[in-house]
Amino acid sequence: MSLLACYPQISADYLIRGILPILNSPQANARLLSADDDTIEVPFIPVKFYATFVESFAEGIHATDVDSFRVRKPIVKGHKNSVVLEISGNSMSPQLAHGAKVLAIPVSENNWEYQSGGVYAVMYRDYFVVKRIRDNELLTKKYLTLHSDNPNGGNVTVPLQDIRGLWKIVAIVEAPVE
């Protein structure tokens, strides 16, 4: 079977002679756009840097210290100090699979006790996890219970004094198909 039979959308002129356009117009199912106009670079914390992120959190995050990830401007609009986090493991599947990238915004320490029902990245002790907050007892009993969406993931109760940071997950910016 010929290459052109397998990929009819690719121009024979491009394959043989290198003449643009790459795709045949009538069957083209994609178009090239300038990504720079509609995107913004956001600090990116991949799984492999979670430990470094936890260790250096007290000194603050500096855009020069971390990689960046391009996110469409409409997704970031209105979210200050956002970061893109890479999901580790499958405790939050099926919604958030391992390797998914999510946009997270910091939650002020004054507002921790009012957070519930959403998905959050929580830094406590030497851990950095993404879980759902269902039971927020910070006002009354001084603890927060974090739940996995995956039944095999379990839950964890974290005392207030162990919490070092909280980010609300506001969007999925890239995700693998399960």
mmCIF file of C-alpha atoms in Angstrom:
data_model
loop_
_atom_site.group_PDB
_atom_site.id
_atom_site.type_symbol
_atom_site.label_atom_id
_atom_site.label_comp_id
_atom_site.label_asym_id
_atom_site.label_seq_id
_atom_site.Cartn_x
_atom_site.Cartn_y
_atom_site.Cartn_z
ATOM 1 C CA MET A 1 0.000 0.000 0.000
ATOM 2 C CA SER A 2 1.432 3.386 -0.947
ATOM 3 C CA LEU A 3 2.101 6.219 1.499
ATOM 4 C CA LEU A 4 -0.330 8.473 -0.339
ATOM 5 C CA ALA A 5 -3.088 5.847 -0.096
ATOM 6 C CA CYS A 6 -2.601 5.662 3.692
ATOM 7 C CA TYR A 7 -2.410 9.451 4.118
ATOM 8 C CA PRO A 8 -4.575 11.018 1.393
ATOM 9 C CA GLN A 9 -4.596 14.383 3.154
ATOM 10 C CA ILE A 10 -0.839 14.827 2.508
ATOM 11 C CA SER A 11 0.057 16.518 -0.758
ATOM 12 C CA ALA A 12 2.021 14.400 -3.239
ATOM 13 C CA ASP A 13 3.844 17.572 -4.361
ATOM 14 C CA TYR A 14 5.041 18.101 -0.822
ATOM 15 C CA LEU A 15 6.213 14.488 -0.374
ATOM 16 C CA ILE A 16 7.987 14.268 -3.733
ATOM 17 C CA ARG A 17 9.169 17.822 -4.417
ATOM 18 C CA GLY A 18 8.854 19.593 -1.041
ATOM 19 C CA ILE A 19 6.373 22.116 -2.464
ATOM 20 C CA LEU A 20 3.892 23.606 0.000
ATOM 21 C CA PRO A 21 1.152 23.254 1.137
ATOM 22 C CA ILE A 22 1.695 20.069 3.124
ATOM 23 C CA LEU A 23 -1.993 19.164 3.231
ATOM 24 C CA ASN A 24 -4.388 18.856 0.321
ATOM 25 C CA SER A 25 -6.985 21.591 0.662
ATOM 26 C CA PRO A 26 -10.222 19.683 -0.059
ATOM 27 C CA GLN A 27 -9.525 16.907 2.454
ATOM 28 C CA ALA A 28 -7.557 18.941 4.967
ATOM 29 C CA ASN A 29 -8.744 18.262 8.488
ATOM 30 C CA ALA A 30 -6.337 20.614 10.225
ATOM 31 C CA ARG A 31 -4.984 24.079 9.878
ATOM 32 C CA LEU A 32 -1.873 25.714 11.200
ATOM 33 C CA LEU A 33 -2.338 28.645 13.552
ATOM 34 C CA SER A 34 0.117 30.972 15.195
ATOM 35 C CA ALA A 35 0.146 29.740 18.787
ATOM 36 C CA ASP A 36 1.958 32.795 20.143
ATOM 37 C CA ASP A 37 -1.055 35.084 19.729
ATOM 38 C CA ASP A 38 -3.465 33.063 21.860
ATOM 39 C CA THR A 39 -1.194 31.567 24.541
ATOM 40 C CA ILE A 40 0.716 32.626 27.615
ATOM 41 C CA GLU A 41 3.588 30.924 29.425
ATOM 42 C CA VAL A 42 2.693 29.739 32.933
ATOM 43 C CA PRO A 43 5.134 28.251 35.484
ATOM 44 C CA PHE A 44 5.104 24.444 35.168
ATOM 45 C CA ILE A 45 5.712 22.009 38.028
ATOM 46 C CA PRO A 46 6.236 18.510 36.576
ATOM 47 C CA VAL A 47 6.052 15.413 38.799
ATOM 48 C CA LYS A 48 9.846 15.080 38.854
ATOM 49 C CA PHE A 49 10.133 18.518 40.523
ATOM 50 C CA TYR A 50 7.489 18.012 43.241
ATOM 51 C CA ALA A 51 10.152 17.386 45.907
ATOM 52 C CA THR A 52 12.122 20.489 44.881
ATOM 53 C CA PHE A 53 8.905 22.502 44.808
ATOM 54 C CA VAL A 54 8.040 21.396 48.358
ATOM 55 C CA GLU A 55 11.561 22.152 49.627
ATOM 56 C CA SER A 56 11.768 25.600 48.043
ATOM 57 C CA PHE A 57 8.159 26.651 48.690
ATOM 58 C CA ALA A 58 9.045 28.743 51.753
ATOM 59 C CA GLU A 59 11.304 30.957 49.637
ATOM 60 C CA GLY A 60 8.580 31.455 47.033
ATOM 61 C CA ILE A 61 8.229 30.406 43.410
ATOM 62 C CA HIS A 62 10.205 32.397 40.887
ATOM 63 C CA ALA A 63 9.328 32.069 37.201
ATOM 64 C CA THR A 64 13.036 31.773 36.375
ATOM 65 C CA ASP A 65 13.413 28.761 38.690
ATOM 66 C CA VAL A 66 10.871 26.524 36.935
ATOM 67 C CA ASP A 67 9.942 25.438 33.439
ATOM 68 C CA SER A 68 6.964 26.992 31.714
ATOM 69 C CA PHE A 69 3.966 25.570 29.895
ATOM 70 C CA ARG A 70 1.972 27.348 27.169
ATOM 71 C CA VAL A 71 -1.699 27.737 28.046
ATOM 72 C CA ARG A 72 -4.452 29.411 26.038
ATOM 73 C CA LYS A 73 -5.098 32.931 27.344
ATOM 74 C CA PRO A 74 -8.866 32.433 27.848
ATOM 75 C CA ILE A 75 -8.147 29.588 30.300
ATOM 76 C CA VAL A 76 -5.746 31.710 32.379
ATOM 77 C CA LYS A 77 -7.796 34.911 32.202
ATOM 78 C CA GLY A 78 -8.651 36.221 35.660
ATOM 79 C CA HIS A 79 -6.434 33.719 37.494
ATOM 80 C CA LYS A 80 -3.480 35.412 39.171
ATOM 81 C CA ASN A 81 -0.272 33.557 40.095
ATOM 82 C CA SER A 82 -1.468 30.395 38.375
ATOM 83 C CA VAL A 83 0.777 27.381 37.825
ATOM 84 C CA VAL A 84 0.456 24.269 35.696
ATOM 85 C CA LEU A 85 0.839 21.042 37.680
ATOM 86 C CA GLU A 86 1.434 17.569 36.278
ATOM 87 C CA ILE A 87 -0.740 14.879 37.862
ATOM 88 C CA SER A 88 1.117 11.952 39.399
ATOM 89 C CA GLY A 89 -0.591 8.570 39.696
ATOM 90 C CA ASN A 90 -4.201 7.571 39.131
ATOM 91 C CA SER A 91 -5.787 8.372 42.493
ATOM 92 C CA MET A 92 -7.903 11.083 40.814
ATOM 93 C CA SER A 93 -8.889 9.073 37.744
ATOM 94 C CA PRO A 94 -11.004 8.921 35.718
ATOM 95 C CA GLN A 95 -11.186 12.745 35.675
ATOM 96 C CA LEU A 96 -7.448 13.335 36.129
ATOM 97 C CA ALA A 97 -5.238 10.625 34.688
ATOM 98 C CA HIS A 98 -1.519 10.216 35.346
ATOM 99 C CA GLY A 99 0.363 12.775 33.255
ATOM 100 C CA ALA A 100 -2.527 15.240 32.911
ATOM 101 C CA LYS A 101 -1.613 18.908 33.232
ATOM 102 C CA VAL A 102 -3.916 21.163 35.228
ATOM 103 C CA LEU A 103 -4.091 24.884 35.905
ATOM 104 C CA ALA A 104 -4.013 25.687 39.615
ATOM 105 C CA ILE A 105 -4.398 28.964 41.479
ATOM 106 C CA PRO A 106 -3.125 29.597 45.006
ATOM 107 C CA VAL A 107 -5.649 29.861 47.806
ATOM 108 C CA SER A 108 -4.869 32.466 50.459
ATOM 109 C CA GLU A 109 -4.252 30.972 53.903
ATOM 110 C CA ASN A 110 -7.130 33.128 55.189
ATOM 111 C CA ASN A 111 -9.495 31.222 52.878
ATOM 112 C CA TRP A 112 -8.371 27.623 53.487
ATOM 113 C CA GLU A 113 -11.213 26.905 55.904
ATOM 114 C CA TYR A 114 -13.831 27.859 53.276
ATOM 115 C CA GLN A 115 -12.641 25.476 50.544
ATOM 116 C CA SER A 116 -14.708 22.377 49.883
ATOM 117 C CA GLY A 117 -16.162 20.301 47.083
ATOM 118 C CA GLY A 118 -13.432 20.956 44.540
ATOM 119 C CA VAL A 119 -10.128 19.432 43.514
ATOM 120 C CA TYR A 120 -7.056 20.947 45.143
ATOM 121 C CA ALA A 121 -3.304 20.569 45.226
ATOM 122 C CA VAL A 122 -2.268 20.422 48.861
ATOM 123 C CA MET A 123 1.228 20.759 50.244
ATOM 124 C CA TYR A 124 1.537 19.296 53.723
ATOM 125 C CA ARG A 125 4.599 18.152 55.629
ATOM 126 C CA ASP A 126 6.850 16.833 52.828
ATOM 127 C CA TYR A 127 3.961 15.807 50.560
ATOM 128 C CA PHE A 128 2.391 17.445 47.548
ATOM 129 C CA VAL A 129 -0.857 15.790 46.450
ATOM 130 C CA VAL A 130 -3.861 16.513 44.249
ATOM 131 C CA LYS A 131 -7.096 15.421 45.941
ATOM 132 C CA ARG A 132 -10.729 16.407 46.401
ATOM 133 C CA ILE A 133 -11.736 18.274 49.562
ATOM 134 C CA ARG A 134 -15.046 16.915 50.866
ATOM 135 C CA ASP A 135 -14.617 17.339 54.609
ATOM 136 C CA ASN A 136 -13.192 20.688 55.608
ATOM 137 C CA GLU A 137 -13.114 20.840 59.402
ATOM 138 C CA LEU A 138 -10.408 23.501 59.651
ATOM 139 C CA LEU A 139 -12.680 25.952 61.503
ATOM 140 C CA THR A 140 -14.016 23.502 64.079
ATOM 141 C CA LYS A 141 -11.655 20.537 64.466
ATOM 142 C CA LYS A 142 -8.525 21.931 62.771
ATOM 143 C CA TYR A 143 -8.186 19.235 60.106
ATOM 144 C CA LEU A 144 -8.846 18.694 56.419
ATOM 145 C CA THR A 145 -9.789 15.355 54.849
ATOM 146 C CA LEU A 146 -8.532 14.787 51.303
ATOM 147 C CA HIS A 147 -10.268 12.185 49.126
ATOM 148 C CA SER A 148 -9.243 10.352 45.974
ATOM 149 C CA ASP A 149 -11.802 10.079 43.158
ATOM 150 C CA ASN A 150 -10.521 6.581 42.436
ATOM 151 C CA PRO A 151 -11.948 4.197 45.101
ATOM 152 C CA ASN A 152 -8.537 2.486 45.336
ATOM 153 C CA GLY A 153 -6.861 5.807 46.209
ATOM 154 C CA GLY A 154 -8.278 6.216 49.708
ATOM 155 C CA ASN A 155 -8.263 9.395 51.749
ATOM 156 C CA VAL A 156 -6.006 11.222 54.185
ATOM 157 C CA THR A 157 -6.714 13.531 57.105
ATOM 158 C CA VAL A 158 -4.300 16.433 57.450
ATOM 159 C CA PRO A 159 -3.990 18.584 60.592
ATOM 160 C CA LEU A 160 -4.050 22.346 60.015
ATOM 161 C CA GLN A 161 -0.536 22.829 61.410
ATOM 162 C CA ASP A 162 0.866 20.473 58.716
ATOM 163 C CA ILE A 163 -0.642 22.359 55.745
ATOM 164 C CA ARG A 164 1.912 24.527 53.946
ATOM 165 C CA GLY A 165 -0.003 25.522 50.809
ATOM 166 C CA LEU A 166 -3.261 25.051 48.936
ATOM 167 C CA TRP A 167 -4.072 25.515 45.223
ATOM 168 C CA LYS A 168 -7.473 25.142 43.597
ATOM 169 C CA ILE A 169 -7.474 23.172 40.345
ATOM 170 C CA VAL A 170 -9.466 25.301 37.904
ATOM 171 C CA ALA A 171 -8.904 23.654 34.499
ATOM 172 C CA ILE A 172 -7.381 20.728 32.667
ATOM 173 C CA VAL A 173 -4.956 22.137 30.110
ATOM 174 C CA GLU A 174 -3.710 18.826 28.670
ATOM 175 C CA ALA A 175 -4.653 15.214 29.374
ATOM 176 C CA PRO A 176 -3.947 11.774 27.981
ATOM 177 C CA VAL A 177 -6.831 9.626 26.804
ATOM 178 C CA GLU A 178 -7.421 6.600 29.007
#
